[in-house]
């Protein structure tokens, strides 16, 4: 026996199977709320029509990837963590550190959003309802303002339902999700009901005469990189696979949430884009949706309603990030990719230590990081790398384990689809990461932070693999379970 870790994981308690696909769909609805955070800057930079193209294309890519992840989820129905776990399973026989890179990059990509959106929500509340509260708590080595305190309060408040399980967290998002439908549907029907909607506002800003960024392709790649976390976020439904009541729930959640997000990312930009000119968006990208509300809803009510709904959409993101990121870190611990201490579940069968780790990290980010958007740009490097390793891992699993049991299997068309998505993902990751300064939100510092995050994942991997489990670093020993070819898969092509 090479190490005790394989025996150790056998005793890890199981997550409770309490979720239906509708619960995961509710959590994934937070993804559509990302429009309120990032669409304004996209529209300001490249025009409403170009922005709609970028957001809809990214969502379509995410929807297509979800079909691949659904098959992978059916291969590992008892493994929590989703995408990074599938990347690890595919790559561990060839290059085991790939799993660590995918896991920690994925976890930081999701978890860093908690601080970003909590701080944004705090700033909105201070600006609208507490404009005179300009004081700051002086701690000597840092000053803590009102927006920061409100943001920390949101983080701690949303930690509570997550500590009691994924179902309470899903109920929180069902409430926020119902609220979120109001502005989304308002902008979907805006071209029909608003006299201020003008098709001339739908401008195309990519590849204009005189552009020197590869005829607009480089700019498109940069914005596809920046909106990748938001557009691909519905893959989070795979992270809850061991908590579903039925083995069909993961596939249904991935498919429906991906389709819903694509629909919203295609229709809402057309509605809001026709209400606001590119010049007005450039003047204040953060106010695009607030101004859009004022164009559709009666004066007086519009401002506060828009802000309340925007805050609700932001809090959906905090809740979903906390739920998904904790499962990813817990799954990584079970697979021997991060220190063993993160394997523990609380009495509600929830990875509480992983949740608390995310809470502590994000409180520190709220207190010490002056540019949280830069952190998001940096975190995208690891997140999109995790997606790339999982999508390419689909090809490896089809090759290495063609007859492994699958309750759901795509047809032969899935292989060329995975090839195309792998090439696309690699191109967007490389071009977007190294050209992010074109957007005005990134540069060498953010790139260095992103690379540093990935290097930290390798350090944690070495600690677990070499000092706790005493396993080889570069390749994981093959097991009979991993090499299972005991017959054809249990499902026909879909």
Coordinates of C-alpha atoms in Angstrom, one line a residue:
X1 CA 0.0 0.0 0.0
X2 CA 1.6 3.2 -1.1
X3 CA -0.2 5.6 1.2
X4 CA -3.0 5.9 3.7
X5 CA -5.0 8.4 1.8
X6 CA -6.9 5.9 -0.3
X7 CA -8.1 4.2 2.9
X8 CA -8.7 7.6 4.4
X9 CA -11.2 8.8 1.8
X10 CA -13.3 5.7 2.3
X11 CA -14.3 7.0 5.7
X12 CA -15.3 10.5 4.5
X13 CA -19.0 11.2 5.4
X14 CA -21.4 11.6 2.5
X15 CA -23.3 14.7 1.6
X16 CA -27.0 14.6 2.0
X17 CA -29.1 13.9 -1.1
X18 CA -31.7 16.6 -0.6
X19 CA -31.6 18.6 -3.8
X20 CA -33.8 18.5 -6.9
X21 CA -32.7 20.0 -10.2
X22 CA -34.9 23.0 -9.5
X23 CA -32.8 23.9 -6.4
X24 CA -29.6 24.0 -8.4
X25 CA -31.3 26.0 -11.2
X26 CA -32.3 28.5 -8.5
X27 CA -28.7 28.8 -7.4
X28 CA -27.5 29.1 -11.0
X29 CA -29.9 32.0 -11.6
X30 CA -27.3 34.1 -10.0
X31 CA -25.3 33.9 -13.2
X32 CA -27.9 36.1 -15.1
X33 CA -27.5 38.7 -12.4
X34 CA -23.9 39.2 -13.6
X35 CA -25.4 41.4 -16.4
X36 CA -26.0 44.1 -13.7
X37 CA -22.3 44.0 -12.8
X38 CA -20.4 43.7 -16.1
X39 CA -22.6 44.5 -19.1
X40 CA -22.4 48.3 -18.6
X41 CA -18.6 48.4 -19.0
X42 CA -18.8 46.0 -22.0
X43 CA -21.4 48.2 -23.7
X44 CA -19.4 51.3 -23.0
X45 CA -16.3 49.9 -24.6
X46 CA -17.6 48.1 -27.7
X47 CA -21.3 49.2 -28.2
X48 CA -24.5 47.5 -27.3
X49 CA -24.8 45.2 -30.4
X50 CA -21.2 44.0 -30.0
X51 CA -21.7 43.5 -26.3
X52 CA -24.8 41.4 -27.0
X53 CA -22.8 39.3 -29.4
X54 CA -20.0 38.7 -26.9
X55 CA -22.4 37.9 -24.0
X56 CA -24.7 35.6 -26.1
X57 CA -21.7 33.8 -27.7
X58 CA -20.1 33.2 -24.3
X59 CA -23.4 31.9 -22.9
X60 CA -23.8 29.6 -25.9
X61 CA -20.3 28.3 -25.3
X62 CA -21.2 27.7 -21.6
X63 CA -24.4 25.9 -22.5
X64 CA -22.5 23.6 -24.9
X65 CA -19.9 22.9 -22.3
X66 CA -22.6 22.0 -19.8
X67 CA -23.6 19.0 -22.0
X68 CA -20.1 17.6 -21.7
X69 CA -20.1 18.2 -18.0
X70 CA -23.4 16.4 -17.7
X71 CA -21.9 13.2 -19.1
X72 CA -18.9 13.6 -16.8
X73 CA -21.2 14.0 -13.8
X74 CA -22.8 10.7 -14.7
X75 CA -19.4 9.0 -14.5
X76 CA -18.7 10.3 -11.0
X77 CA -22.1 10.6 -9.3
X78 CA -20.6 10.4 -5.8
X79 CA -17.9 13.0 -6.3
X80 CA -18.6 16.6 -5.1
X81 CA -16.8 19.6 -6.7
X82 CA -17.9 19.4 -10.3
X83 CA -15.7 20.8 -13.0
X84 CA -12.3 20.8 -11.3
X85 CA -12.9 17.2 -10.0
X86 CA -13.6 16.1 -13.6
X87 CA -10.4 17.8 -14.8
X88 CA -8.5 15.9 -12.1
X89 CA -10.0 12.6 -12.9
X90 CA -9.1 13.0 -16.6
X91 CA -5.6 14.3 -16.1
X92 CA -4.3 12.5 -13.0
X93 CA -2.8 9.6 -15.0
X94 CA -0.9 12.0 -17.2
X95 CA -0.1 15.0 -15.1
X96 CA -1.5 15.0 -11.6
X97 CA -0.7 18.7 -10.8
X98 CA -3.3 19.7 -13.4
X99 CA -6.0 18.7 -10.9
X100 CA -4.5 21.1 -8.3
X101 CA -4.3 23.9 -10.8
X102 CA -7.9 23.4 -11.9
X103 CA -9.2 23.1 -8.4
X104 CA -7.6 26.1 -6.7
X105 CA -8.0 28.2 -9.8
X106 CA -11.7 27.3 -9.9
X107 CA -12.2 27.8 -6.2
X108 CA -10.5 31.3 -6.2
X109 CA -12.4 32.3 -9.3
X110 CA -15.7 31.6 -7.6
X111 CA -14.8 32.6 -4.1
X112 CA -13.2 36.0 -4.9
X113 CA -16.6 37.1 -6.3
X114 CA -17.9 37.1 -2.8
X115 CA -15.8 40.0 -1.8
X116 CA -16.3 41.9 -5.1
X117 CA -20.1 41.8 -5.1
X118 CA -20.5 42.3 -1.3
X119 CA -18.4 45.4 -1.5
X120 CA -20.3 46.6 -4.5
X121 CA -23.6 46.1 -2.7
X122 CA -22.2 48.0 0.3
X123 CA -21.1 50.9 -1.9
X124 CA -24.6 51.1 -3.6
X125 CA -26.3 51.2 -0.2
X126 CA -24.0 53.9 1.1
X127 CA -24.3 56.1 -2.0
X128 CA -28.1 55.9 -2.1
X129 CA -29.3 55.8 1.5
X130 CA -26.2 56.8 3.6
X131 CA -24.5 59.5 1.6
X132 CA -23.5 61.5 4.7
X133 CA -21.9 58.5 6.4
X134 CA -18.3 59.3 5.3
X135 CA -16.6 58.2 8.5
X136 CA -14.1 55.4 8.7
X137 CA -13.1 53.1 11.5
X138 CA -9.3 53.8 12.0
X139 CA -7.5 50.6 13.1
X140 CA -4.1 52.1 12.7
X141 CA -2.9 49.8 9.9
X142 CA -6.1 50.3 7.9
X143 CA -9.3 52.2 7.7
X144 CA -12.6 50.5 7.4
X145 CA -15.5 52.5 5.8
X146 CA -19.2 52.1 5.8
X147 CA -19.3 50.2 2.5
X148 CA -16.7 47.7 3.7
X149 CA -18.6 47.1 6.9
X150 CA -21.9 46.5 5.0
X151 CA -20.1 44.2 2.6
X152 CA -18.7 42.2 5.5
X153 CA -22.1 42.0 7.1
X154 CA -23.5 40.5 3.9
X155 CA -20.8 37.9 3.7
X156 CA -21.4 36.8 7.3
X157 CA -25.2 36.8 6.9
X158 CA -25.1 34.6 3.8
X159 CA -22.6 32.2 5.5
X160 CA -25.4 31.1 7.8
X161 CA -27.8 29.4 5.4
X162 CA -24.8 27.8 3.6
X163 CA -23.7 26.2 6.9
X164 CA -27.0 24.5 7.1
X165 CA -26.8 22.9 3.6
X166 CA -27.3 23.5 0.0
X167 CA -31.1 23.4 0.2
X168 CA -31.4 26.5 2.5
X169 CA -29.0 28.3 0.3
X170 CA -31.1 27.4 -2.7
X171 CA -34.2 28.7 -1.0
X172 CA -32.4 32.0 -0.4
X173 CA -31.7 32.2 -4.1
X174 CA -35.3 31.3 -5.1
X175 CA -36.4 34.4 -3.3
X176 CA -33.7 36.6 -4.9
X177 CA -34.3 34.8 -8.2
X178 CA -38.0 35.7 -8.3
X179 CA -37.0 39.3 -7.6
X180 CA -34.4 39.2 -10.3
X181 CA -36.9 38.2 -13.0
X182 CA -38.6 41.6 -12.7
X183 CA -35.8 43.6 -14.2
X184 CA -34.7 40.9 -16.6
X185 CA -38.2 40.6 -18.1
X186 CA -38.7 44.4 -18.0
X187 CA -35.7 44.8 -20.3
X188 CA -36.8 41.8 -22.5
X189 CA -40.1 43.6 -23.3
X190 CA -38.6 47.1 -23.4
X191 CA -38.5 47.3 -27.2
X192 CA -42.3 46.7 -27.2
X193 CA -43.4 48.9 -24.3
X194 CA -41.0 51.8 -24.1
X195 CA -41.3 54.8 -26.3
X196 CA -37.6 55.6 -25.6
X197 CA -36.2 52.4 -27.1
X198 CA -34.3 53.2 -30.3
X199 CA -32.6 50.8 -32.6
X200 CA -30.0 53.4 -33.5
X201 CA -28.5 52.9 -30.0
X202 CA -27.5 49.3 -30.9
X203 CA -24.1 50.1 -32.1
X204 CA -21.3 47.8 -33.3
X205 CA -17.8 48.7 -32.0
X206 CA -15.7 45.8 -33.0
X207 CA -13.5 45.9 -36.1
X208 CA -14.2 49.5 -37.0
X209 CA -12.0 51.3 -39.6
X210 CA -8.7 52.3 -38.1
X211 CA -8.8 49.6 -35.4
X212 CA -5.4 47.9 -35.0
X213 CA -6.4 45.1 -32.6
X214 CA -6.5 42.3 -35.3
X215 CA -9.6 43.9 -36.9
X216 CA -11.5 43.7 -33.6
X217 CA -10.8 40.0 -32.9
X218 CA -8.4 40.8 -30.1
X219 CA -10.9 43.1 -28.4
X220 CA -13.6 40.4 -28.8
X221 CA -11.3 37.8 -27.2
X222 CA -10.5 40.1 -24.3
X223 CA -14.2 40.7 -23.5
X224 CA -15.0 37.0 -24.0
X225 CA -12.3 36.3 -21.4
X226 CA -13.7 38.9 -19.0
X227 CA -17.3 37.7 -19.2
X228 CA -16.3 34.0 -19.1
X229 CA -16.9 33.6 -15.4
X230 CA -20.4 35.0 -15.6
X231 CA -21.3 33.2 -18.8
X232 CA -19.9 29.8 -17.8
X233 CA -21.2 30.0 -14.3
X234 CA -24.1 27.6 -14.7
X235 CA -21.6 24.7 -14.7
X236 CA -21.9 25.1 -10.9
X237 CA -24.9 22.7 -11.1
X238 CA -22.4 19.9 -11.5
X239 CA -20.8 20.6 -8.1
X240 CA -23.9 19.4 -6.3
X241 CA -24.1 16.0 -8.1
X242 CA -23.8 13.9 -4.9
X243 CA -26.6 15.9 -3.3
X244 CA -29.2 15.3 -6.0
X245 CA -32.1 12.9 -5.3
X246 CA -32.0 11.5 -8.8
X247 CA -29.2 10.7 -11.2
X248 CA -31.1 12.8 -13.8
X249 CA -31.1 16.0 -11.8
X250 CA -27.5 17.1 -12.7
X251 CA -28.2 16.8 -16.4
X252 CA -31.5 18.7 -16.2
X253 CA -30.0 21.4 -14.0
X254 CA -27.1 21.9 -16.4
X255 CA -29.2 22.0 -19.5
X256 CA -32.0 24.2 -18.2
X257 CA -29.8 26.7 -16.5
X258 CA -27.5 27.0 -19.5
X259 CA -30.5 27.6 -21.8
X260 CA -32.0 30.1 -19.5
X261 CA -28.8 32.1 -19.2
X262 CA -28.3 32.1 -23.0
X263 CA -31.8 33.4 -23.5
X264 CA -31.3 36.2 -21.0
X265 CA -27.8 37.1 -22.3
X266 CA -29.3 37.4 -25.8
X267 CA -32.5 39.3 -25.1
X268 CA -31.7 41.6 -22.1
X269 CA -28.8 43.4 -23.9
X270 CA -31.1 44.2 -26.8
X271 CA -33.6 45.8 -24.5
X272 CA -31.2 47.8 -22.3
X273 CA -29.0 48.6 -25.3
X274 CA -31.8 50.3 -27.1
X275 CA -32.6 52.5 -24.1
X276 CA -29.1 53.8 -23.4
X277 CA -26.7 55.3 -25.9
X278 CA -23.0 54.2 -25.9
X279 CA -21.9 57.7 -25.0
X280 CA -24.2 57.7 -21.9
X281 CA -23.0 54.2 -21.0
X282 CA -19.3 55.3 -21.3
X283 CA -20.1 58.3 -19.0
X284 CA -21.1 56.0 -16.2
X285 CA -21.0 52.3 -16.9
X286 CA -22.3 51.4 -13.5
X287 CA -25.5 53.4 -14.0
X288 CA -26.6 51.7 -17.2
X289 CA -29.4 49.6 -15.7
X290 CA -30.5 52.3 -13.2
X291 CA -30.9 54.7 -16.1
X292 CA -32.6 52.0 -18.2
X293 CA -35.1 51.5 -15.4
X294 CA -35.9 55.2 -15.4
X295 CA -36.7 55.0 -19.1
X296 CA -39.2 52.2 -18.6
X297 CA -40.7 52.6 -15.1
X298 CA -42.5 55.6 -13.6
X299 CA -40.3 58.3 -12.1
X300 CA -39.7 58.2 -8.3
X301 CA -40.2 54.5 -8.0
X302 CA -37.7 53.4 -10.6
X303 CA -34.5 54.4 -8.8
X304 CA -35.0 52.7 -5.5
X305 CA -36.6 49.6 -7.2
X306 CA -33.6 49.3 -9.5
X307 CA -31.2 49.5 -6.7
X308 CA -33.0 47.0 -4.4
X309 CA -33.2 44.5 -7.3
X310 CA -29.6 45.1 -8.2
X311 CA -28.5 44.4 -4.6
X312 CA -30.7 41.2 -4.6
X313 CA -28.9 40.1 -7.8
X314 CA -25.5 40.8 -6.3
X315 CA -26.4 38.8 -3.1
X316 CA -27.5 35.9 -5.3
X317 CA -23.9 35.8 -6.6
X318 CA -22.5 35.8 -3.1
X319 CA -24.8 32.9 -2.0
X320 CA -24.1 30.8 -5.2
X321 CA -20.3 31.5 -5.0
X322 CA -20.2 30.4 -1.4
X323 CA -22.1 27.2 -2.1
X324 CA -20.3 26.2 -5.2
X325 CA -16.8 27.1 -4.1
X326 CA -17.0 25.2 -0.8
X327 CA -18.0 22.0 -2.7
X328 CA -15.1 22.4 -5.1
X329 CA -12.6 22.8 -2.2
X330 CA -14.1 19.9 -0.3
X331 CA -14.0 17.7 -3.4
X332 CA -10.4 18.6 -3.9
X333 CA -9.5 17.6 -0.4
X334 CA -11.2 14.2 -0.9
X335 CA -9.2 13.7 -4.1
X336 CA -5.9 14.5 -2.3
X337 CA -5.3 17.9 -4.0
X338 CA -5.3 20.2 -1.0
X339 CA -4.6 19.6 2.8
X340 CA -6.6 16.9 4.4
X341 CA -8.1 19.2 7.0
X342 CA -10.6 20.5 4.4
X343 CA -12.3 17.0 4.2
X344 CA -14.4 17.6 7.3
X345 CA -18.2 18.0 7.1
X346 CA -20.2 19.5 9.9
X347 CA -23.2 17.9 11.6
X348 CA -25.4 19.1 8.7
X349 CA -23.1 17.3 6.3
X350 CA -21.8 20.6 4.9
X351 CA -18.1 21.4 4.1
X352 CA -18.1 24.1 6.8
X353 CA -14.3 24.5 6.9
X354 CA -14.3 25.2 3.2
X355 CA -17.0 27.8 3.6
X356 CA -15.2 29.4 6.6
X357 CA -12.0 29.5 4.6
X358 CA -13.8 31.4 1.8
X359 CA -15.4 33.8 4.3
X360 CA -12.1 34.6 6.0
X361 CA -10.3 35.1 2.6
X362 CA -13.1 37.4 1.3
X363 CA -13.2 39.5 4.5
X364 CA -9.5 40.1 4.1
X365 CA -10.0 41.1 0.5
X366 CA -12.8 43.5 1.5
X367 CA -10.5 45.1 4.1
X368 CA -7.2 45.2 2.2
X369 CA -7.8 45.1 -1.6
X370 CA -8.5 48.5 -3.2
X371 CA -9.3 47.3 -6.6
X372 CA -11.5 44.2 -6.4
X373 CA -12.3 44.2 -10.1
X374 CA -8.6 43.7 -10.7
X375 CA -8.8 40.6 -8.5
X376 CA -11.6 39.3 -10.6
X377 CA -9.5 39.7 -13.8
X378 CA -6.7 37.8 -12.1
X379 CA -9.0 35.1 -10.8
X380 CA -10.3 34.5 -14.3
X381 CA -7.0 33.0 -15.3
X382 CA -7.4 30.1 -12.9
X383 CA -11.1 29.7 -13.5
X384 CA -10.9 29.6 -17.3
X385 CA -7.9 27.2 -17.0
X386 CA -10.1 24.9 -14.9
X387 CA -12.8 25.0 -17.6
X388 CA -10.2 24.3 -20.3
X389 CA -8.7 21.3 -18.4
X390 CA -12.2 19.9 -17.8
X391 CA -13.3 20.3 -21.5
X392 CA -10.1 18.7 -22.8
X393 CA -10.5 16.1 -20.0
X394 CA -13.7 15.0 -21.7
X395 CA -11.7 13.8 -24.6
X396 CA -9.2 12.0 -22.4
X397 CA -12.0 10.2 -20.5
X398 CA -13.6 9.2 -23.8
X399 CA -10.3 7.8 -24.9
X400 CA -9.0 6.3 -21.6
X401 CA -12.3 5.0 -20.1
X402 CA -14.6 4.4 -23.1
X403 CA -16.6 1.7 -21.3
X404 CA -16.7 3.2 -17.8
X405 CA -20.3 3.3 -16.5
X406 CA -22.3 6.3 -17.5
X407 CA -26.0 6.9 -16.8
X408 CA -26.0 9.5 -19.6
X409 CA -23.8 9.5 -22.7
X410 CA -23.7 11.9 -25.6
X411 CA -23.4 10.8 -29.2
X412 CA -20.3 10.7 -31.3
X413 CA -20.8 14.4 -32.1
X414 CA -19.6 15.3 -28.7
X415 CA -16.0 14.5 -29.5
X416 CA -15.6 17.1 -32.3
X417 CA -17.6 19.5 -30.2
X418 CA -15.1 19.0 -27.3
X419 CA -12.2 19.6 -29.7
X420 CA -13.7 22.9 -31.0
X421 CA -14.4 24.0 -27.4
X422 CA -10.9 23.1 -26.3
X423 CA -9.3 25.2 -29.1
X424 CA -11.7 28.1 -28.5
X425 CA -11.1 28.0 -24.7
X426 CA -7.3 27.9 -25.1
X427 CA -7.3 30.9 -27.5
X428 CA -9.6 33.0 -25.3
X429 CA -7.5 32.2 -22.2
X430 CA -4.2 33.1 -23.8
X431 CA -5.2 36.1 -25.8
X432 CA -7.6 37.5 -23.1
X433 CA -5.2 37.1 -20.2
X434 CA -2.2 38.7 -22.0
X435 CA -4.3 41.5 -23.6
X436 CA -6.7 42.3 -20.7
X437 CA -5.2 45.9 -20.5
X438 CA -7.3 46.7 -23.7
X439 CA -10.4 46.6 -21.5
X440 CA -9.0 49.0 -19.0
X441 CA -9.4 46.5 -16.2
X442 CA -6.2 44.5 -16.2
X443 CA -2.5 44.5 -16.8
X444 CA 0.8 42.9 -15.7
X445 CA -0.1 43.2 -12.0
X446 CA -3.3 41.3 -12.4
X447 CA -1.6 38.7 -14.6
X448 CA 1.0 38.3 -11.9
X449 CA -1.6 37.8 -9.2
X450 CA -3.4 35.2 -11.4
X451 CA -0.1 33.2 -11.9
X452 CA 0.7 33.5 -8.2
X453 CA -2.6 32.0 -7.3
X454 CA -1.8 29.0 -9.5
X455 CA 1.6 28.7 -8.0
X456 CA 0.0 28.6 -4.5
X457 CA -2.1 25.7 -5.6
X458 CA 1.0 23.7 -6.5
X459 CA 2.5 24.4 -3.1
X460 CA -0.7 23.1 -1.4
X461 CA -0.6 20.1 -3.7
X462 CA 2.9 19.3 -2.8
X463 CA 2.1 19.6 1.0
X464 CA -0.8 17.1 0.6
X465 CA 0.8 14.7 -1.8
X466 CA 4.4 14.6 -0.5
X467 CA 4.0 15.2 3.3
X468 CA 0.5 14.0 4.1
X469 CA -0.1 11.1 1.7
X470 CA 3.4 10.3 0.4
X471 CA 2.2 9.8 -3.1
X472 CA 4.0 10.5 -6.4
X473 CA 3.8 14.1 -7.5
X474 CA 3.5 13.9 -11.3
X475 CA 1.2 10.9 -11.8
X476 CA -1.4 9.2 -9.7
X477 CA -1.3 5.4 -9.5
X478 CA -4.0 3.8 -11.6
X479 CA -6.7 1.9 -9.8
X480 CA -9.0 -0.9 -10.9
X481 CA -11.9 1.5 -10.4
X482 CA -10.4 4.1 -12.7
X483 CA -9.6 1.5 -15.4
X484 CA -13.1 -0.1 -15.2
X485 CA -14.0 -1.6 -18.6
X486 CA -16.4 -4.2 -17.3
X487 CA -18.8 -3.7 -20.2
X488 CA -20.6 -1.1 -22.2
X489 CA -21.8 2.1 -20.6
X490 CA -25.2 2.0 -19.0
X491 CA -26.8 4.6 -21.3
X492 CA -27.1 4.9 -25.0
X493 CA -26.0 8.0 -27.0
X494 CA -28.1 11.1 -26.5

